[in-house]
Amino acid sequence: MKQFLAAAMLAGAIALPMTALAADYTIMAPAGPGGGWDQTARAMQDAMTTTGISGNVQVINVPGAGGTIGLAQFAQEANGDPTRLLVGGYVMVGAILTNNAPVKLDAVTPIARLTGEYEVIVVPAASELLSLADLTTKLKADPGAVSWAGGSAGGTDHITAGLFAKTVGVDPKLVNYIAFSGGGEALAAVLGNQVTVGISGYGEFQAQVEAGALRVLGVSAPERISVIDAPTFTEAGVELVVQNWRGVWAGPGLSAEQTAAITADVEKVVNSESWKQTLATKGWNNTWLPGDAFKAQLAKEIDATSAILKDIGLVQ
Amino acid sequence: MDTFALLLQGLAVAAQPINLLYALIGVTLGTAVGVLPGIGPATTVALLLPVTYKLDPAGSLIMFAGIYYGGMYGGSTTSILLNTPGESASIVTALEGNKMAKAGRGGPALATAAIGSFVAGLIATIALAFLAPWVVKLALAFGPREYFALMVLAFVTVSAAFGDSALRGLTSLFVGLTLGIVGIDLQTGQARLNFGVPDLLDGIEITTLAVAMFAIGETLYVAAQGKRAPETVEPVRGSLWMSARDWARSWKPWLRGTVIGFPIGAMPAGGAEIGTFFSYATEKKLSKHPEEFGKGAIEGVAGPEAANNASAAGTLVPLLTLGLPTSATAAIMLAGFQQYGLQPGPLLFTSNPQLVWGLIASLLIANFMLLVLNLPLIGLWVRLLTIPKPWLYAGILLFATLGTIGANPSLVELGMLLVFGLMGFGMRVFGFPIAPVVVGLILGPMAEQQLRRALAISQGDVMVLVASPISATLLAIAAVALILPLVLRAMGRGRILSEVATDND
């Protein structure tokens, strides 16, 4: 009702050219407006309308518990409905495990992985830590003395910190991880010298790195990223690659033809100018991986994530 | 170029007819969504974001800023008239504002809220233009221990809203603190007190609790009294406009509210509602009519309304200078910036001065527009109260329910609204104050998380809490605020005892 009212006011304010085209889609972002999943869903909406895949695309937000609330609702509502899509990502994998969610990712149909972002470890410019080697030395000497600021417990940032410790031979349970709720609180803690290091996606820190207020110690990518002036973890001798990816799912109970049709539509989105432009402005990488390959990769990641969350002590 | 020249240049950008139109659309939409509970400025900006792909960056950001300010303006209207706060920052407004409206002083309450918002928005926007780099330094000096100290101070000072009985006030507060524990614990990712209900994993929504306790609880209370209820609601008594006395009692709270709200809004973990708590407590302490608080004191509307608008401007300080979004709306505005390839942050002021100053200038213009838009509407709004009581309360019930399921279409959410509504009814019947429950839900989780962060960083050393000058000072003020009244009361009792003794002689 309210949405309708706002939409009506909007339509009154700005005359939108409305044309009815082929398929209608409803995309669920299992998070509040403004976050990465919401932005992904809205970018898909925009690409679908501009390329004429669909004239009527709606985005709905079902926030809560790392996407698991939206996932449960989606699995139920979208059963056998080929017009419904769900945006999600790696954070969901961890959230399902830590919340012991009743509805898991096997309850929906994986369509494709879309984008990815790598994690970076940063320190304030004035920090005594100059390289990943310095960090490793300090971490080995006294794991508790290194405080890591990042997003919520069990999320990608926490998992990366745990994996980093494990790879350099420190018990992940001893990682002194300080969870901050999203939206820059972790960044403020790093800038204010409240913690030793910050760990998050590069986008969170980009402006401060460019302004010289923060220094990147390392990137979780497999090879160097042109825009980030820092070595990868692997280059620095820490054999670790982590990608915070986002993807799209459809409901359960679809036929092979329906799944193929949805995949073809999503592929058109990914190849559209509008989508490419979005990736460029937001600094996301295209990590297109459709169908069964995505499914296999997902299964591997669920196993690995489950193992590290047990090591950290968040999952029994 | 100096700041002043840049601001004038910005005004020239914002004063272009097309940008004025965007600002007008923004403030109108913002006021509308602020009045409707459930759909907040964040959702509106998110809905508008895809539409604005085609607009130029300056125009769309000007519109977003208008929505943001407009939402803060509109939120107070339902709080005052219907006791239904549309967002957490206008909960405090309902405390005194609704009492005023019931006593026929809805006009002055709305006027002091509108003018207070204007004054605060004006001063805070100018402060944003001139003081941003310094304010942000202060904000960054706040780490977990400083925030914890600030929360302790907030706990101590908001006891001003507890009513007459400390025991009843504390009981209500602890109910709120318990509700604050519900959901996933941020530090460990473990669920607490959710009783296996997935919908409770994200905790209890503040607006759901506030709307339930204030609006539903009161509706039930009025309905339960039936015909015996005294006819308390008077649409208008005396002037619709603020009297000279209202002005005299309002202008200082406006200024104090601004001074309190702006820096707290600028803090990454501050939040608009904290500023309104402090402002309310301050006004109650400084008022010459403390006995009117809880019965409709105009200071209790003027201060918090100024504070929440000032903190809306404060939020833009870390957004523009650091790229830090400290509210949901700011997060979406950040996404809006990025959509145009602009990276807010330390470089934005130098790389896109025209845009930044255009935005600041249009905030000033939006502020004027809001005043012009809102003052004439007051006469219309207060007429809402002339609706016969059964209709009015049925309308409030409908409005509150629609707002809640509009924000989160879930059965559990609706169930919570009803359960908390019944709880609010029970608490009214037995004379427990409502506000401390909401205060506990807001402050409890913040205080807990900050304390645990501080102790984790120090690896368990409690002394870290007083080791910084800022936190030590805040805790000292809190201690004085807590102990001084007790000491004074003890001394007062001593004096009375000695007087009694002398009488006997």
Coordinates of C-alpha atoms in Angstrom, one line a residue, chain B residues 3 7 69 120-132 262 313 357 360 364:
Chain B
T3 CA 34.4 28.6 1.9
L7 CA 28.9 28.5 -0.9
Y69 CA 15.2 16.8 5.4
A120 CA 18.2 23.6 13.5
G121 CA 18.4 22.7 9.8
L122 CA 19.7 26.2 9.0
I123 CA 22.3 26.4 11.7
A124 CA 23.4 22.8 11.2
T125 CA 23.7 23.1 7.4
I126 CA 25.9 26.2 7.8
A127 CA 27.9 24.3 10.4
L128 CA 28.2 21.5 7.8
A129 CA 29.6 24.0 5.4
F130 CA 32.1 25.6 7.7
L131 CA 33.0 23.1 10.4
A132 CA 32.8 19.7 8.7
F262 CA 24.6 18.1 15.2
A313 CA 22.7 17.5 8.8
W357 CA 28.5 23.1 -2.5
I360 CA 24.9 22.1 0.8
L364 CA 19.5 25.5 2.7

